């Protein structure tokens, strides 16, 4: 695919995000390789006169009608993670190049995940709640199971479900902490897992052996409810499940049952439903921490996504391979 020497680029995202994703210095850098529409498109009305569409959270759906009104469109560069929410198959059918900054967004998710694993390994959340209620103890917590020594990640068995972009970054961070890492992923083989620093095992075995289990799989028909009552029952007493992927991968009702008695704990940045309704049991359990989907890029971290998108446009104009290229075959495997 070739672009004009000075292509026309348009933004389609939530307007308030523009200054955080693309501060003035990034806009100036983009202007060196492309002409930029002044108006941010929060809905598509009439002709779309652009060679490159730079999208983000809040982008309207790009369907056949939009594409019919955008005859010169050659590329969609997404300054966020998943493209499934706004792209239709028609985009790929018409030969339009697609890129996503999911690789850049994976970094803060992996950092958040590691932080939660470090704290979970020390039972920090349950101990903090006990402390706030007037307790002070480094000993076992009443009603919360503790398998062996819980002093950190060194030597802990950590199960990683999914060798996704985030999953791979998490594995690298866990290696630096001396964890014993298990990986379950239907698309990985033993050699690939070993190269990452993990041992490939079936999911049931991972559940049985893990002190900590962290979820990094996409939400697909075959992964919804992947961690249901049977697999949660395989987790050893005192295990902690961390989910920063998609809420529907874990059976919420089953998780409530297993956490309510203190047998296992959980850290959930995503839930099903999302958000949880007020008064939901998971919000009150002392061994469960629920955060409001904050692991991805936020605030100052958003600039990383804008930088990635601008660099992709630069690569497009210069005829270089894209780092975040999304292909039709990827859609059945990505979040």
Short mmCIF file of C-alpha atoms in Angstrom, two decimals:
data_model
loop_
_atom_site.label_atom_id
_atom_site.label_comp_id
_atom_site.label_asym_id
_atom_site.label_seq_id
_atom_site.Cartn_x
_atom_site.Cartn_y
_atom_site.Cartn_z
CA UNK A 1 0.00 0.00 0.00
CA UNK A 2 1.25 3.48 -0.85
CA UNK A 3 0.08 6.80 0.52
CA UNK A 4 0.35 10.21 -1.08
CA UNK A 5 3.50 12.11 -0.19
CA UNK A 6 1.50 14.44 2.03
CA UNK A 7 -1.59 12.46 3.08
CA UNK A 8 -4.61 13.94 4.77
CA UNK A 9 -5.18 12.58 8.29
CA UNK A 10 -8.30 12.88 10.46
CA UNK A 11 -8.92 12.10 14.13
CA UNK A 12 -11.97 10.08 15.26
CA UNK A 13 -12.13 9.66 19.04
CA UNK A 14 -13.60 11.23 22.14
CA UNK A 15 -12.63 14.93 21.73
CA UNK A 16 -11.51 15.37 25.38
CA UNK A 17 -8.86 12.68 24.84
CA UNK A 18 -7.10 14.53 22.01
CA UNK A 19 -4.80 16.76 24.11
CA UNK A 20 -3.73 13.84 26.29
CA UNK A 21 -3.14 11.39 23.43
CA UNK A 22 -1.70 13.99 21.07
CA UNK A 23 -0.22 17.00 22.89
CA UNK A 24 1.02 19.91 20.73
CA UNK A 25 4.51 18.48 20.17
CA UNK A 26 3.04 15.24 18.81
CA UNK A 27 0.63 17.18 16.58
CA UNK A 28 3.59 19.13 15.21
CA UNK A 29 5.49 15.91 14.57
CA UNK A 30 2.48 14.46 12.75
CA UNK A 31 2.18 17.61 10.64
CA UNK A 32 5.66 16.97 9.22
CA UNK A 33 4.39 13.91 7.36
CA UNK A 34 0.66 14.59 6.96
CA UNK A 35 -1.91 17.34 6.73
CA UNK A 36 -4.26 17.13 9.71
CA UNK A 37 -7.98 17.86 9.77
CA UNK A 38 -8.72 20.57 12.30
CA UNK A 39 -11.96 19.02 13.53
CA UNK A 40 -12.10 15.86 15.66
CA UNK A 41 -14.78 13.52 14.30
CA UNK A 42 -17.01 12.18 17.07
CA UNK A 43 -19.55 11.00 14.50
CA UNK A 44 -19.41 10.37 10.77
CA UNK A 45 -21.63 12.62 8.71
CA UNK A 46 -21.21 13.14 4.99
CA UNK A 47 -17.97 12.60 3.06
CA UNK A 48 -14.83 11.62 4.94
CA UNK A 49 -11.98 13.23 3.06
CA UNK A 50 -8.96 11.48 4.56
CA UNK A 51 -6.22 9.07 3.59
CA UNK A 52 -5.49 8.08 7.19
CA UNK A 53 -7.99 7.89 10.03
CA UNK A 54 -6.45 8.08 13.51
CA UNK A 55 -8.91 6.54 15.94
CA UNK A 56 -9.15 6.13 19.70
CA UNK A 57 -11.63 5.37 22.46
CA UNK A 58 -15.06 6.60 21.45
CA UNK A 59 -14.53 6.25 17.71
CA UNK A 60 -17.85 5.69 15.91
CA UNK A 61 -18.39 2.38 14.14
CA UNK A 62 -16.66 2.25 10.76
CA UNK A 63 -19.06 0.31 8.55
CA UNK A 64 -19.80 0.04 4.84
CA UNK A 65 -21.73 3.33 4.86
CA UNK A 66 -18.79 5.22 6.34
CA UNK A 67 -16.38 3.60 3.91
CA UNK A 68 -18.58 4.45 0.93
CA UNK A 69 -18.24 8.09 2.00
CA UNK A 70 -14.46 7.76 2.38
CA UNK A 71 -13.17 6.64 -1.03
CA UNK A 72 -9.61 7.80 -0.43
CA UNK A 73 -9.19 6.10 2.98
CA UNK A 74 -6.15 3.83 2.96
CA UNK A 75 -5.29 3.28 6.64
CA UNK A 76 -6.84 3.24 10.12
CA UNK A 77 -4.35 3.81 12.95
CA UNK A 78 -5.85 3.12 16.38
CA UNK A 79 -4.33 5.00 19.33
CA UNK A 80 -5.70 2.47 21.81
CA UNK A 81 -5.93 -1.30 22.23
CA UNK A 82 -8.59 -3.48 20.65
CA UNK A 83 -10.01 -2.53 17.24
CA UNK A 84 -12.97 -4.89 17.53
CA UNK A 85 -15.28 -2.26 18.95
CA UNK A 86 -15.22 0.09 15.97
CA UNK A 87 -13.96 -1.80 12.92
CA UNK A 88 -16.09 -4.07 10.76
CA UNK A 89 -14.85 -6.78 8.42
CA UNK A 90 -15.61 -4.43 5.55
CA UNK A 91 -12.54 -2.37 6.48
CA UNK A 92 -10.26 -5.33 5.82
CA UNK A 93 -12.27 -6.48 2.80
CA UNK A 94 -11.55 -3.16 1.11
CA UNK A 95 -7.81 -3.54 1.62
CA UNK A 96 -7.49 -0.78 4.21
CA UNK A 97 -4.41 -1.14 6.39
CA UNK A 98 -5.11 -1.32 10.12
CA UNK A 99 -2.75 -0.69 13.03
CA UNK A 100 -3.31 -0.72 16.79
CA UNK A 101 -1.33 0.67 19.71
CA UNK A 102 -2.21 -2.41 21.78
CA UNK A 103 1.51 -3.09 22.14
CA UNK A 104 2.00 0.30 23.80
CA UNK A 105 -1.11 -0.07 25.96
CA UNK A 106 0.16 -3.44 27.16
CA UNK A 107 2.99 -1.80 29.12
CA UNK A 108 0.90 -0.08 31.83
CA UNK A 109 -1.34 -3.16 32.07
CA UNK A 110 1.69 -5.38 32.69
CA UNK A 111 3.08 -2.93 35.26
CA UNK A 112 -0.27 -2.81 37.08
CA UNK A 113 -0.52 -6.60 37.00
CA UNK A 114 2.94 -7.06 38.48
CA UNK A 115 2.15 -4.57 41.24
CA UNK A 116 -1.02 -6.51 42.11
CA UNK A 117 0.86 -9.82 42.11
CA UNK A 118 3.56 -8.44 44.42
CA UNK A 119 0.93 -7.17 46.86
CA UNK A 120 -1.23 -10.29 46.56
CA UNK A 121 1.77 -12.50 47.35
CA UNK A 122 1.98 -10.69 50.70
CA UNK A 123 -1.79 -10.74 51.30
CA UNK A 124 -1.55 -6.95 51.39
CA UNK A 125 -5.19 -6.29 50.60
CA UNK A 126 -6.70 -8.57 53.25
CA UNK A 127 -4.12 -7.41 55.81
CA UNK A 128 -4.83 -3.74 55.03
CA UNK A 129 -8.55 -4.26 55.66
CA UNK A 130 -7.81 -6.13 58.89
CA UNK A 131 -5.49 -3.33 59.98
CA UNK A 132 -8.14 -0.68 59.23
CA UNK A 133 -10.56 -2.64 61.39
CA UNK A 134 -8.18 -2.48 64.35
CA UNK A 135 -6.04 -5.52 63.76
CA UNK A 136 -2.25 -5.60 63.50
CA UNK A 137 -0.62 -8.91 62.77
CA UNK A 138 1.91 -10.51 60.55
CA UNK A 139 0.37 -13.84 61.36
CA UNK A 140 -2.35 -15.73 59.52
CA UNK A 141 -5.60 -13.87 58.95
CA UNK A 142 -8.78 -15.40 60.37
CA UNK A 143 -10.91 -16.86 57.60
CA UNK A 144 -8.26 -16.41 54.89
CA UNK A 145 -6.30 -19.47 53.81
CA UNK A 146 -2.52 -19.22 53.64
CA UNK A 147 -0.54 -21.96 51.87
CA UNK A 148 3.01 -22.04 53.24
CA UNK A 149 5.21 -18.96 53.31
CA UNK A 150 3.73 -15.79 51.76
CA UNK A 151 6.61 -13.36 51.60
CA UNK A 152 6.71 -12.27 47.98
CA UNK A 153 7.11 -13.53 44.43
CA UNK A 154 10.53 -15.17 44.81
CA UNK A 155 9.93 -18.88 44.48
CA UNK A 156 6.16 -18.45 44.17
CA UNK A 157 4.40 -20.48 41.48
CA UNK A 158 2.62 -18.02 39.19
CA UNK A 159 0.27 -19.27 36.49
CA UNK A 160 -0.11 -17.04 33.43
CA UNK A 161 -3.22 -17.71 31.33
CA UNK A 162 -2.49 -16.42 27.84
CA UNK A 163 0.79 -15.49 26.12
CA UNK A 164 -0.71 -12.26 24.81
CA UNK A 165 1.24 -9.02 24.55
CA UNK A 166 0.47 -8.34 28.20
CA UNK A 167 1.05 -11.94 29.21
CA UNK A 168 4.53 -11.94 27.70
CA UNK A 169 5.45 -8.68 29.40
CA UNK A 170 4.20 -10.03 32.72
CA UNK A 171 6.28 -13.17 32.31
CA UNK A 172 9.39 -11.04 31.76
CA UNK A 173 8.68 -9.03 34.89
CA UNK A 174 8.01 -12.19 36.92
CA UNK A 175 11.32 -13.68 35.83
CA UNK A 176 13.12 -10.68 37.33
CA UNK A 177 11.42 -11.50 40.65
CA UNK A 178 12.49 -15.14 40.64
CA UNK A 179 9.02 -16.61 40.29
CA UNK A 180 8.38 -20.13 39.00
CA UNK A 181 6.20 -19.40 35.96
CA UNK A 182 3.61 -21.70 34.39
CA UNK A 183 1.95 -20.79 31.09
CA UNK A 184 -1.25 -22.06 29.52
CA UNK A 185 -2.02 -20.96 25.97
CA UNK A 186 -3.50 -23.10 23.17
CA UNK A 187 -1.44 -21.26 20.55
CA UNK A 188 1.95 -21.67 22.27
CA UNK A 189 4.25 -24.68 22.26
CA UNK A 190 6.76 -25.83 24.85
CA UNK A 191 9.72 -24.30 23.04
CA UNK A 192 8.06 -20.90 22.79
CA UNK A 193 7.11 -21.01 26.46
CA UNK A 194 10.66 -21.95 27.45
CA UNK A 195 12.04 -19.06 25.41
CA UNK A 196 9.82 -16.73 27.42
CA UNK A 197 10.99 -18.30 30.67
CA UNK A 198 7.90 -20.34 31.48
CA UNK A 199 6.79 -23.96 31.51
CA UNK A 200 3.84 -24.79 29.25
CA UNK A 201 1.18 -26.81 31.06
CA UNK A 202 -2.52 -27.60 30.55
CA UNK A 203 -4.86 -25.11 32.20
CA UNK A 204 -6.13 -27.59 34.79
CA UNK A 205 -2.58 -28.35 35.91
CA UNK A 206 -1.80 -24.65 36.08
CA UNK A 207 -4.79 -24.12 38.36
CA UNK A 208 -3.76 -26.97 40.65
CA UNK A 209 -0.16 -25.76 41.03
CA UNK A 210 -0.38 -21.97 41.08
CA UNK A 211 -0.03 -19.82 44.19
CA UNK A 212 -1.07 -16.87 42.02
CA UNK A 213 -2.97 -16.98 38.74
CA UNK A 214 -3.03 -14.02 36.34
CA UNK A 215 -5.37 -13.82 33.34
CA UNK A 216 -4.20 -12.42 29.99
CA UNK A 217 -6.42 -14.20 27.47
CA UNK A 218 -8.77 -12.48 25.00
CA UNK A 219 -12.52 -12.69 25.38
CA UNK A 220 -13.69 -15.11 22.70
CA UNK A 221 -16.61 -17.53 22.59
CA UNK A 222 -14.30 -20.30 23.76
CA UNK A 223 -12.80 -18.28 26.63
CA UNK A 224 -16.00 -16.97 28.21
CA UNK A 225 -16.33 -18.74 31.55
CA UNK A 226 -12.93 -20.36 31.01
CA UNK A 227 -12.30 -20.12 34.74
CA UNK A 228 -15.55 -21.52 36.09
CA UNK A 229 -16.50 -23.42 39.19
CA UNK A 230 -14.59 -26.60 38.30
CA UNK A 231 -11.29 -24.85 37.59
CA UNK A 232 -11.62 -22.45 40.51
CA UNK A 233 -12.08 -25.49 42.75
CA UNK A 234 -8.70 -26.75 41.52
CA UNK A 235 -6.90 -23.69 42.92
CA UNK A 236 -5.03 -24.47 46.12
CA UNK A 237 -6.18 -22.89 49.36
CA UNK A 238 -4.84 -19.35 49.64
CA UNK A 239 -4.33 -18.88 45.89
CA UNK A 240 -5.08 -15.44 44.45
CA UNK A 241 -6.58 -14.84 41.01
CA UNK A 242 -5.66 -11.57 39.25
CA UNK A 243 -7.71 -10.53 36.22
CA UNK A 244 -6.71 -7.51 34.12
CA UNK A 245 -7.97 -9.01 30.84
CA UNK A 246 -11.73 -9.40 30.39
CA UNK A 247 -14.32 -10.00 33.09
CA UNK A 248 -16.27 -12.68 31.24
CA UNK A 249 -13.29 -15.05 31.27
CA UNK A 250 -14.04 -15.70 34.95
CA UNK A 251 -17.43 -17.00 36.13
CA UNK A 252 -18.43 -14.26 38.56
CA UNK A 253 -20.94 -16.31 40.55
CA UNK A 254 -18.47 -19.15 40.98
CA UNK A 255 -15.75 -16.71 42.04
CA UNK A 256 -18.03 -15.27 44.72
CA UNK A 257 -18.64 -18.75 46.13
CA UNK A 258 -14.95 -19.61 46.26
CA UNK A 259 -13.86 -16.26 47.72
CA UNK A 260 -16.69 -15.88 50.23
CA UNK A 261 -15.33 -18.58 52.51
CA UNK A 262 -11.79 -17.18 52.34
CA UNK A 263 -10.41 -20.20 50.50
CA UNK A 264 -9.02 -18.09 47.63
CA UNK A 265 -8.66 -14.38 46.96
CA UNK A 266 -8.93 -12.19 43.88
CA UNK A 267 -7.79 -8.89 42.39
CA UNK A 268 -10.16 -7.80 39.64
CA UNK A 269 -9.61 -4.81 37.38
CA UNK A 270 -12.31 -6.17 35.07
CA UNK A 271 -15.60 -7.81 36.01
CA UNK A 272 -18.69 -9.36 34.49
CA UNK A 273 -20.90 -7.38 34.57
CA UNK A 274 -18.87 -4.20 34.42
CA UNK A 275 -19.28 -2.25 36.56
CA UNK A 276 -20.53 -4.47 39.34
CA UNK A 277 -23.85 -3.27 40.81
CA UNK A 278 -23.72 -1.53 44.21
CA UNK A 279 -23.75 -4.02 47.06
CA UNK A 280 -22.26 -6.86 44.99
CA UNK A 281 -20.57 -9.42 47.29
CA UNK A 282 -17.18 -9.07 45.60
CA UNK A 283 -17.03 -5.42 46.63
CA UNK A 284 -17.19 -6.25 50.33
CA UNK A 285 -15.12 -9.41 50.72
CA UNK A 286 -11.89 -8.77 52.67
CA UNK A 287 -9.84 -11.04 50.39
CA UNK A 288 -11.02 -9.39 47.14
CA UNK A 289 -9.90 -6.10 45.63
CA UNK A 290 -11.96 -4.66 42.74
CA UNK A 291 -10.57 -1.69 40.79
CA UNK A 292 -12.51 0.23 38.10
CA UNK A 293 -10.73 -0.93 34.93
CA UNK A 294 -7.70 1.30 35.46
CA UNK A 295 -4.81 -0.96 34.42
CA UNK A 296 -4.63 0.37 30.84
CA UNK A 297 -3.15 3.72 29.84
CA UNK A 298 -4.52 6.67 31.78
CA UNK A 299 -3.46 10.28 32.29
CA UNK A 300 0.22 10.78 31.47
CA UNK A 301 0.39 7.22 30.14
CA UNK A 302 -1.90 8.13 27.22
CA UNK A 303 0.90 9.98 25.48
CA UNK A 304 2.61 6.62 24.90
CA UNK A 305 -0.34 5.60 22.71
CA UNK A 306 -0.25 8.87 20.77
CA UNK A 307 3.47 8.48 20.17
CA UNK A 308 2.90 4.97 18.87
CA UNK A 309 0.16 6.16 16.48
CA UNK A 310 2.22 9.06 15.12
CA UNK A 311 5.19 6.73 14.58
CA UNK A 312 2.90 4.37 12.65
CA UNK A 313 1.78 7.19 10.35
CA UNK A 314 5.42 8.07 9.79
CA UNK A 315 6.14 4.46 8.87
CA UNK A 316 3.16 4.39 6.52
CA UNK A 317 4.28 7.50 4.68
CA UNK A 318 7.83 6.17 4.38
CA UNK A 319 6.72 2.72 3.21
CA UNK A 320 8.07 0.89 6.25
CA UNK A 321 6.47 -2.11 8.00
CA UNK A 322 3.98 -1.27 10.73
CA UNK A 323 4.75 -2.37 14.30
CA UNK A 324 1.09 -2.66 15.26
CA UNK A 325 -0.35 -4.15 12.08
CA UNK A 326 -3.69 -5.94 12.58
CA UNK A 327 -4.67 -8.58 10.03
CA UNK A 328 -8.05 -10.24 9.48
CA UNK A 329 -6.68 -13.56 10.74
CA UNK A 330 -5.77 -11.87 14.04
CA UNK A 331 -9.38 -11.02 14.89
CA UNK A 332 -10.19 -14.52 16.14
CA UNK A 333 -7.30 -14.43 18.61
CA UNK A 334 -7.10 -10.88 19.95
CA UNK A 335 -9.09 -9.14 22.66
#
